[in-house]
mmCIF file of C-alpha atoms in Angstrom:
data_model
loop_
_atom_site.group_PDB
_atom_site.id
_atom_site.type_symbol
_atom_site.label_atom_id
_atom_site.label_comp_id
_atom_site.label_asym_id
_atom_site.label_seq_id
_atom_site.Cartn_x
_atom_site.Cartn_y
_atom_site.Cartn_z
ATOM 1 C CA UNK A 114 -10.033 -16.483 43.919
ATOM 2 C CA UNK A 115 -9.354 -18.815 41.121
ATOM 3 C CA UNK A 116 -5.938 -19.128 39.623
ATOM 4 C CA UNK A 117 -5.078 -16.453 37.147
ATOM 5 C CA UNK A 118 -3.761 -17.689 33.855
ATOM 6 C CA UNK A 119 -1.959 -15.389 31.395
ATOM 7 C CA UNK A 120 -3.445 -16.725 28.273
ATOM 8 C CA UNK A 121 -7.043 -17.072 29.539
ATOM 9 C CA UNK A 122 -7.211 -13.960 31.899
ATOM 10 C CA UNK A 123 -4.889 -11.267 30.790
ATOM 11 C CA UNK A 124 -4.282 -11.642 27.134
ATOM 12 C CA UNK A 125 -7.956 -11.361 26.295
ATOM 13 C CA UNK A 126 -7.965 -7.811 27.891
ATOM 14 C CA UNK A 127 -5.770 -6.725 25.001
ATOM 15 C CA UNK A 128 -8.667 -4.929 23.283
ATOM 16 C CA UNK A 129 -9.758 -2.969 26.260
ATOM 17 C CA UNK A 130 -6.132 -1.980 26.979
ATOM 18 C CA UNK A 131 -5.754 -1.135 23.467
ATOM 19 C CA UNK A 132 -8.838 1.083 23.125
ATOM 20 C CA UNK A 133 -7.972 2.978 26.429
ATOM 21 C CA UNK A 134 -4.435 3.554 25.340
ATOM 22 C CA UNK A 135 -5.579 4.608 21.900
ATOM 23 C CA UNK A 136 -7.917 7.099 23.558
ATOM 24 C CA UNK A 137 -5.199 8.612 25.519
ATOM 25 C CA UNK A 138 -2.369 8.575 22.888
ATOM 26 C CA UNK A 139 -4.405 8.905 19.787
ATOM 27 C CA UNK A 140 -1.886 6.785 18.041
ATOM 28 C CA UNK A 141 -2.586 3.157 17.055
ATOM 29 C CA UNK A 142 1.089 2.011 16.835
ATOM 30 C CA UNK A 143 1.902 3.700 20.129
ATOM 31 C CA UNK A 144 -1.204 2.294 21.621
ATOM 32 C CA UNK A 145 -0.217 -1.378 20.603
ATOM 33 C CA UNK A 146 3.121 -0.763 22.113
ATOM 34 C CA UNK A 147 1.669 0.356 25.351
ATOM 35 C CA UNK A 148 -0.483 -2.838 25.544
ATOM 36 C CA UNK A 149 2.639 -4.909 24.871
ATOM 37 C CA UNK A 150 4.580 -3.067 27.631
ATOM 38 C CA UNK A 151 1.515 -3.349 30.030
ATOM 39 C CA UNK A 152 1.390 -7.142 29.601
ATOM 40 C CA UNK A 153 5.124 -7.524 30.118
ATOM 41 C CA UNK A 154 4.920 -5.552 33.270
ATOM 42 C CA UNK A 155 1.922 -7.560 34.491
ATOM 43 C CA UNK A 156 3.693 -10.783 33.518
ATOM 44 C CA UNK A 157 6.804 -9.856 35.621
ATOM 45 C CA UNK A 158 4.593 -9.360 38.689
ATOM 46 C CA UNK A 159 2.827 -12.720 38.231
ATOM 47 C CA UNK A 160 3.637 -13.626 41.965
ATOM 48 C CA UNK A 161 1.385 -10.896 43.010
ATOM 49 C CA UNK A 162 -1.635 -11.669 40.680
ATOM 50 C CA UNK A 163 -3.704 -13.348 43.327
ATOM 51 C CA UNK A 164 -3.402 -10.278 45.562
ATOM 52 C CA UNK A 165 -5.180 -7.996 43.267
ATOM 53 C CA UNK A 166 -8.919 -7.457 43.652
ATOM 54 C CA UNK A 167 -9.403 -7.254 39.857
ATOM 55 C CA UNK A 168 -6.535 -8.066 37.576
ATOM 56 C CA UNK A 169 -8.472 -6.232 34.905
ATOM 57 C CA UNK A 170 -8.501 -2.928 36.875
ATOM 58 C CA UNK A 171 -4.830 -3.334 37.442
ATOM 59 C CA UNK A 172 -3.893 -3.827 33.795
ATOM 60 C CA UNK A 173 -6.021 -0.808 32.706
ATOM 61 C CA UNK A 174 -4.265 1.266 35.444
ATOM 62 C CA UNK A 175 -0.914 0.300 34.253
ATOM 63 C CA UNK A 176 -1.903 0.852 30.597
ATOM 64 C CA UNK A 177 -3.270 4.327 31.448
ATOM 65 C CA UNK A 178 -0.284 5.304 33.381
ATOM 66 C CA UNK A 179 2.099 4.232 30.488
ATOM 67 C CA UNK A 180 -0.191 6.072 27.965
ATOM 68 C CA UNK A 181 -0.205 9.183 29.891
ATOM 69 C CA UNK A 182 3.628 8.995 30.066
ATOM 70 C CA UNK A 183 4.008 8.451 26.429
ATOM 71 C CA UNK A 184 1.406 10.907 25.209
ATOM 72 C CA UNK A 185 3.285 13.629 27.106
ATOM 73 C CA UNK A 186 6.163 12.775 24.824
ATOM 74 C CA UNK A 187 4.046 13.145 21.569
ATOM 75 C CA UNK A 188 4.640 16.591 20.426
ATOM 76 C CA UNK A 189 1.696 17.702 18.412
ATOM 77 C CA UNK A 190 -1.605 16.156 19.498
ATOM 78 C CA UNK A 191 -3.390 17.883 16.434
ATOM 79 C CA UNK A 192 -1.492 16.082 13.957
ATOM 80 C CA UNK A 193 -2.225 12.872 15.778
ATOM 81 C CA UNK A 194 -5.685 13.540 15.801
ATOM 82 C CA UNK A 195 -5.864 14.183 12.202
ATOM 83 C CA UNK A 196 -3.942 11.063 11.373
ATOM 84 C CA UNK A 197 -6.379 9.124 13.395
ATOM 85 C CA UNK A 198 -9.450 10.568 11.493
ATOM 86 C CA UNK A 199 -7.905 9.751 8.105
ATOM 87 C CA UNK A 200 -7.181 6.234 9.301
ATOM 88 C CA UNK A 201 -10.878 5.806 10.130
ATOM 89 C CA UNK A 202 -11.984 7.009 6.694
ATOM 90 C CA UNK A 203 -9.665 4.483 4.943
ATOM 91 C CA UNK A 204 -11.844 1.590 5.958
ATOM 92 C CA UNK A 205 -14.041 -0.065 3.450
ATOM 93 C CA UNK A 206 -15.839 -2.560 5.612
ATOM 94 C CA UNK A 207 -19.582 -2.067 5.433
ATOM 95 C CA UNK A 208 -19.821 -2.290 9.186
ATOM 96 C CA UNK A 209 -17.495 0.651 9.425
ATOM 97 C CA UNK A 210 -19.091 2.775 6.678
ATOM 98 C CA UNK A 211 -20.942 4.496 9.576
ATOM 99 C CA UNK A 212 -17.516 5.926 10.552
ATOM 100 C CA UNK A 213 -17.415 7.725 7.336
ATOM 101 C CA UNK A 214 -20.324 9.720 8.461
ATOM 102 C CA UNK A 215 -19.010 13.098 8.994
ATOM 103 C CA UNK A 216 -20.997 13.481 12.094
ATOM 104 C CA UNK A 217 -19.399 10.576 13.807
ATOM 105 C CA UNK A 218 -15.909 11.793 12.778
ATOM 106 C CA UNK A 219 -16.973 15.132 14.462
ATOM 107 C CA UNK A 220 -17.935 13.288 17.636
ATOM 108 C CA UNK A 221 -14.584 11.352 17.476
ATOM 109 C CA UNK A 222 -12.593 14.601 17.126
ATOM 110 C CA UNK A 223 -14.757 16.368 19.949
ATOM 111 C CA UNK A 224 -14.081 13.544 22.298
ATOM 112 C CA UNK A 225 -10.405 13.422 21.602
ATOM 113 C CA UNK A 226 -10.206 17.234 22.351
ATOM 114 C CA UNK A 227 -11.307 16.655 25.955
ATOM 115 C CA UNK A 228 -8.930 16.695 28.775
ATOM 116 C CA UNK A 229 -7.296 13.239 29.422
ATOM 117 C CA UNK A 230 -9.329 12.358 32.613
ATOM 118 C CA UNK A 231 -12.680 13.099 31.024
ATOM 119 C CA UNK A 232 -11.739 11.192 27.981
ATOM 120 C CA UNK A 233 -10.649 8.142 29.851
ATOM 121 C CA UNK A 234 -13.746 8.253 32.066
ATOM 122 C CA UNK A 235 -16.069 8.457 28.958
ATOM 123 C CA UNK A 236 -14.064 5.699 27.394
ATOM 124 C CA UNK A 237 -14.459 3.365 30.237
ATOM 125 C CA UNK A 238 -18.139 4.292 30.883
ATOM 126 C CA UNK A 239 -19.714 4.763 27.511
ATOM 127 C CA UNK A 240 -17.698 2.412 25.393
ATOM 128 C CA UNK A 241 -16.426 -0.304 27.882
ATOM 129 C CA UNK A 242 -19.570 -0.109 30.125
ATOM 130 C CA UNK A 243 -17.918 -0.063 33.527
ATOM 131 C CA UNK A 244 -19.528 1.070 36.663
ATOM 132 C CA UNK A 245 -18.397 4.165 38.725
ATOM 133 C CA UNK A 246 -16.613 2.000 41.284
ATOM 134 C CA UNK A 247 -14.516 0.144 38.649
ATOM 135 C CA UNK A 248 -13.621 3.476 36.858
ATOM 136 C CA UNK A 249 -12.648 5.036 40.313
ATOM 137 C CA UNK A 250 -10.279 2.174 40.967
ATOM 138 C CA UNK A 251 -8.683 2.130 37.638
ATOM 139 C CA UNK A 252 -8.098 5.932 37.659
ATOM 140 C CA UNK A 253 -7.304 6.021 41.341
ATOM 141 C CA UNK A 254 -9.913 8.820 42.149
ATOM 142 C CA UNK A 255 -13.217 8.794 44.077
ATOM 143 C CA UNK A 256 -16.421 7.851 42.603
ATOM 144 C CA UNK A 257 -17.538 11.329 42.973
ATOM 145 C CA UNK A 258 -14.700 12.532 40.929
ATOM 146 C CA UNK A 259 -15.530 10.000 38.263
ATOM 147 C CA UNK A 260 -19.117 11.343 38.107
ATOM 148 C CA UNK A 261 -17.854 14.955 37.826
ATOM 149 C CA UNK A 262 -15.467 14.041 34.951
ATOM 150 C CA UNK A 263 -18.135 12.123 33.224
ATOM 151 C CA UNK A 264 -20.708 14.943 33.681
ATOM 152 C CA UNK A 265 -18.212 17.589 32.337
ATOM 153 C CA UNK A 266 -17.209 15.366 29.440
ATOM 154 C CA UNK A 267 -20.676 14.486 28.225
ATOM 155 C CA UNK A 268 -21.775 18.030 28.504
ATOM 156 C CA UNK A 269 -18.919 19.497 26.666
ATOM 157 C CA UNK A 270 -19.492 17.089 23.771
ATOM 158 C CA UNK A 271 -23.118 17.753 23.662
ATOM 159 C CA UNK A 272 -22.570 21.561 23.813
ATOM 160 C CA UNK A 273 -19.920 21.608 21.205
ATOM 161 C CA UNK A 274 -21.693 19.124 18.904
ATOM 162 C CA UNK A 275 -24.927 20.993 19.027
ATOM 163 C CA UNK A 276 -22.993 24.332 18.352
ATOM 164 C CA UNK A 277 -21.578 22.609 15.201
ATOM 165 C CA UNK A 278 -24.972 21.296 14.150
ATOM 166 C CA UNK A 279 -26.686 24.782 14.744
ATOM 167 C CA UNK A 280 -24.157 27.100 13.346
ATOM 168 C CA UNK A 281 -22.322 24.887 10.969
ATOM 169 C CA UNK A 282 -18.994 25.777 12.422
ATOM 170 C CA UNK B 234 -41.385 2.710 20.669
ATOM 171 C CA UNK B 235 -42.038 5.079 23.488
ATOM 172 C CA UNK B 236 -40.036 8.124 22.594
ATOM 173 C CA UNK B 237 -41.004 9.924 25.821
ATOM 174 C CA UNK B 238 -38.980 7.204 27.652
ATOM 175 C CA UNK B 239 -36.077 7.598 25.494
ATOM 176 C CA UNK B 240 -36.185 11.441 25.866
ATOM 177 C CA UNK B 241 -36.302 10.949 29.669
ATOM 178 C CA UNK B 242 -33.452 8.500 29.500
ATOM 179 C CA UNK B 243 -31.405 11.090 27.417
ATOM 180 C CA UNK B 244 -32.081 13.839 29.930
ATOM 181 C CA UNK B 245 -30.836 11.600 32.701
ATOM 182 C CA UNK B 246 -27.901 10.504 30.468
ATOM 183 C CA UNK B 247 -26.733 14.121 30.283
ATOM 184 C CA UNK B 248 -27.061 14.331 34.017
ATOM 185 C CA UNK B 249 -25.129 11.139 34.623
ATOM 186 C CA UNK B 250 -28.126 9.570 36.241
ATOM 187 C CA UNK B 251 -28.496 6.581 33.943
ATOM 188 C CA UNK B 252 -27.441 3.090 34.903
ATOM 189 C CA UNK B 253 -25.237 1.023 32.525
ATOM 190 C CA UNK B 254 -28.332 -0.917 31.373
ATOM 191 C CA UNK B 255 -30.168 2.251 30.573
ATOM 192 C CA UNK B 256 -27.293 3.488 28.555
ATOM 193 C CA UNK B 257 -27.212 0.340 26.693
ATOM 194 C CA UNK B 258 -30.943 0.938 25.859
ATOM 195 C CA UNK B 259 -29.963 4.207 24.505
ATOM 196 C CA UNK B 260 -27.232 2.781 22.279
ATOM 197 C CA UNK B 261 -29.549 0.133 20.934
ATOM 198 C CA UNK B 262 -32.273 2.660 20.279
ATOM 199 C CA UNK B 263 -29.975 4.990 18.359
ATOM 200 C CA UNK B 264 -28.381 2.124 16.432
ATOM 201 C CA UNK B 265 -31.585 1.341 14.650
ATOM 202 C CA UNK B 266 -32.431 2.803 11.176
ATOM 203 C CA UNK B 267 -35.428 5.037 11.852
ATOM 204 C CA UNK B 268 -34.772 7.370 14.661
ATOM 205 C CA UNK B 269 -37.450 10.195 15.026
ATOM 206 C CA UNK B 270 -36.203 13.462 13.610
ATOM 207 C CA UNK B 271 -36.231 15.403 17.050
ATOM 208 C CA UNK B 272 -33.659 12.754 18.349
ATOM 209 C CA UNK B 273 -31.638 12.155 15.160
ATOM 210 C CA UNK B 274 -29.096 14.750 16.106
ATOM 211 C CA UNK B 275 -27.972 12.473 19.007
ATOM 212 C CA UNK B 276 -27.640 9.324 16.825
ATOM 213 C CA UNK B 277 -23.952 9.822 15.818
ATOM 214 C CA UNK B 278 -22.867 10.043 19.578
ATOM 215 C CA UNK B 279 -24.349 6.693 20.391
ATOM 216 C CA UNK B 280 -23.391 5.158 17.090
ATOM 217 C CA UNK B 281 -19.863 6.264 17.741
ATOM 218 C CA UNK B 282 -19.856 4.678 21.249
ATOM 219 C CA UNK B 283 -20.937 1.324 19.823
ATOM 220 C CA UNK B 284 -18.599 1.432 16.894
ATOM 221 C CA UNK B 285 -15.614 2.171 19.129
ATOM 222 C CA UNK B 286 -16.067 -1.128 20.807
ATOM 223 C CA UNK B 287 -15.226 -2.936 17.592
ATOM 224 C CA UNK B 288 -11.741 -1.597 17.682
ATOM 225 C CA UNK B 289 -9.504 -4.774 18.187
ATOM 226 C CA UNK B 290 -5.991 -6.052 18.153
ATOM 227 C CA UNK B 291 -5.429 -8.909 15.686
ATOM 228 C CA UNK B 292 -4.319 -12.407 16.346
ATOM 229 C CA UNK B 293 -0.815 -11.379 15.403
ATOM 230 C CA UNK B 294 -0.494 -9.576 18.663
ATOM 231 C CA UNK B 295 -1.458 -12.710 20.580
ATOM 232 C CA UNK B 296 1.401 -14.661 18.968
ATOM 233 C CA UNK B 297 3.932 -11.896 19.393
ATOM 234 C CA UNK B 298 2.812 -11.463 23.088
ATOM 235 C CA UNK B 299 3.128 -15.150 23.941
ATOM 236 C CA UNK B 300 6.278 -15.354 22.049
ATOM 237 C CA UNK B 301 7.685 -12.392 24.122
ATOM 238 C CA UNK B 302 6.543 -13.917 27.451
ATOM 239 C CA UNK B 303 7.060 -17.642 27.004
ATOM 240 C CA UNK B 304 10.338 -17.877 24.971
ATOM 241 C CA UNK B 305 12.482 -15.694 27.052
ATOM 242 C CA UNK B 306 12.090 -17.785 30.180
ATOM 243 C CA UNK B 307 12.750 -21.099 28.432
ATOM 244 C CA UNK B 308 15.643 -19.794 26.559
ATOM 245 C CA UNK B 309 17.284 -18.299 29.619
ATOM 246 C CA UNK B 310 17.179 -21.556 31.340
ATOM 247 C CA UNK B 311 18.535 -23.453 28.406
ATOM 248 C CA UNK B 312 21.363 -21.029 28.047
ATOM 249 C CA UNK B 313 22.400 -21.182 31.708
ATOM 250 C CA UNK B 314 22.264 -24.922 31.784
ATOM 251 C CA UNK B 315 24.400 -24.989 28.679
ATOM 252 C CA UNK B 316 26.744 -22.344 29.925
ATOM 253 C CA UNK B 317 27.023 -24.013 33.390
ATOM 254 C CA UNK B 318 28.132 -27.274 31.891
ATOM 255 C CA UNK B 319 29.950 -26.028 28.847
ATOM 256 C CA UNK B 320 33.466 -25.963 30.528
ATOM 257 C CA UNK B 321 32.894 -29.533 31.783
ATOM 258 C CA UNK B 322 31.920 -30.713 28.414
ATOM 259 C CA UNK B 323 34.998 -29.138 26.979
ATOM 260 C CA UNK B 324 37.142 -30.718 29.767
ATOM 261 C CA UNK B 325 35.653 -34.025 29.072
ATOM 262 C CA UNK B 326 36.159 -33.760 25.292
ATOM 263 C CA UNK B 327 39.837 -32.891 25.888
ATOM 264 C CA UNK B 328 40.398 -35.862 28.229
ATOM 265 C CA UNK B 329 38.833 -38.114 25.853
ATOM 266 C CA UNK B 330 40.913 -36.775 22.835
ATOM 267 C CA UNK B 331 44.128 -37.008 24.980
ATOM 268 C CA UNK B 332 43.280 -40.618 26.110
ATOM 269 C CA UNK B 333 42.370 -41.681 22.561
ATOM 270 C CA UNK B 334 45.517 -40.208 21.085
ATOM 271 C CA UNK B 335 47.598 -41.727 23.921
ATOM 272 C CA UNK B 336 46.302 -45.157 23.575
ATOM 273 C CA UNK B 337 46.572 -45.033 19.865
ATOM 274 C CA UNK B 338 50.151 -43.850 20.145
ATOM 275 C CA UNK B 339 51.120 -46.380 22.710
ATOM 276 C CA UNK B 340 49.611 -49.151 20.775
ATOM 277 C CA UNK B 341 51.485 -48.057 17.563
ATOM 278 C CA UNK B 342 54.686 -47.751 19.495
ATOM 279 C CA UNK B 343 54.168 -51.359 20.853
ATOM 280 C CA UNK B 344 53.456 -52.766 17.410
ATOM 281 C CA UNK B 345 56.508 -51.040 15.949
ATOM 282 C CA UNK B 346 58.663 -53.209 18.175
ATOM 283 C CA UNK B 347 60.619 -50.299 19.760
ATOM 284 C CA UNK B 348 61.309 -52.651 22.629
ATOM 285 C CA UNK B 349 61.534 -55.814 20.679
ATOM 286 C CA UNK B 350 64.291 -54.070 18.620
ATOM 287 C CA UNK B 351 66.439 -54.137 21.739
ATOM 288 C CA UNK B 352 65.105 -57.567 22.858
ATOM 289 C CA UNK B 353 66.008 -59.176 19.542
ATOM 290 C CA UNK B 354 69.815 -58.955 20.209
ATOM 291 C CA UNK B 355 69.607 -61.166 23.276
ATOM 292 C CA UNK B 356 66.797 -63.429 21.932
ATOM 293 C CA UNK B 357 67.255 -66.940 23.248
ATOM 294 C CA UNK B 358 70.375 -65.825 25.291
ATOM 295 C CA UNK B 359 69.044 -64.134 28.351
ATOM 296 C CA UNK B 360 66.288 -66.628 29.410
ATOM 297 C CA UNK B 361 68.774 -69.176 30.653
ATOM 298 C CA UNK B 362 70.965 -68.396 33.624
ATOM 299 C CA UNK B 363 73.733 -70.785 32.174
ATOM 300 C CA UNK B 364 74.526 -68.220 29.558
ATOM 301 C CA UNK B 365 76.974 -66.744 31.918
ATOM 302 C CA UNK B 366 79.156 -69.938 31.796
ATOM 303 C CA UNK B 367 78.665 -70.241 27.999
ATOM 304 C CA UNK B 368 81.640 -70.591 25.807
ATOM 305 C CA UNK B 369 80.228 -67.828 23.593
ATOM 306 C CA UNK B 370 81.278 -65.153 26.099
ATOM 307 C CA UNK B 371 83.483 -62.421 24.548
ATOM 308 C CA UNK B 372 86.975 -63.824 24.139
ATOM 309 C CA UNK B 373 88.703 -60.508 25.104
ATOM 310 C CA UNK B 374 87.272 -60.572 28.597
ATOM 311 C CA UNK B 375 88.168 -64.262 29.123
ATOM 312 C CA UNK B 376 91.751 -63.521 27.992
ATOM 313 C CA UNK B 377 91.939 -60.722 30.615
ATOM 314 C CA UNK B 378 90.655 -62.974 33.339
ATOM 315 C CA UNK B 379 93.091 -65.763 32.327
ATOM 316 C CA UNK B 380 95.953 -63.226 32.134
ATOM 317 C CA UNK B 381 95.062 -61.857 35.533
ATOM 318 C CA UNK B 382 94.955 -65.424 37.031
ATOM 319 C CA UNK B 383 98.445 -66.245 35.562
ATOM 320 C CA UNK B 384 99.890 -63.060 36.846
ATOM 321 C CA UNK B 385 98.695 -63.677 40.390
ATOM 322 C CA UNK B 386 100.026 -67.183 40.191
ATOM 323 C CA UNK B 387 103.498 -65.855 39.187
ATOM 324 C CA UNK B 388 103.431 -63.373 41.976
ATOM 325 C CA UNK B 389 102.472 -66.115 44.454
ATOM 326 C CA UNK B 390 105.296 -68.262 43.363
#
């Protein structure tokens, strides 16, 4: 394996780590803090970098564990969810105008209502485009469990979304 | 565009049977403007997936992170080196000050002629051993000697 360099190999993971942390905590400041903590922890274990099969998977695992720890401390998840939704509608960038779309906001809220494991699996699969093996390694579960969680998550979003569409709930 | 194919992909997507590449095809398909009406209800989901990937941390974070990671190490080394040698530096400075002050004081004392002050009284007198026989000897002591000699001569007689 080639020599791992912090600036070139670990720092560029910041966005993936941030998105996963944000998906779990639903709080952007908290998520940024988690990415920072993750990187400091990984930095302190720099002697072991060469031993990891995938430094990316390791970083994502650390970030997820930190995010779960912290999100347990956040008292009201619903308030955080609403905060996040209003943050999105604040943007004026034309590219992000799609996010003003009410339907997309509904998807966002439905997704964030899922249990943490399903949320993380969907995040890693549908947004980061990772295969089952990588996700299993990051979450420390079997590939079968990854698939089960992904299936349940996707089905729940589909079902709830169609309910809202059809009955205007 | 073959919508049958997309419908098929969608079915497999819900069953988690699609590959990563097929899921990318779905996202690309739903990201375009004209999606057929029977499929448009799924558009927001795939649009959302794609948009979520554009959530990024700014350059500021990089600077902060590198600052956090690189500085403490360098700083810590600098501090330990400084701290390790600080007492030595202090001792060296004290010795330098004492030496300087000592030398300056010694020189100024020498120049003041503290020794010369004493030396002046005997100037020109103490260099010659003949001074002992000089007539300039204190008169009193010579008288004593003379008296002593005379006295002993009287006793002898």
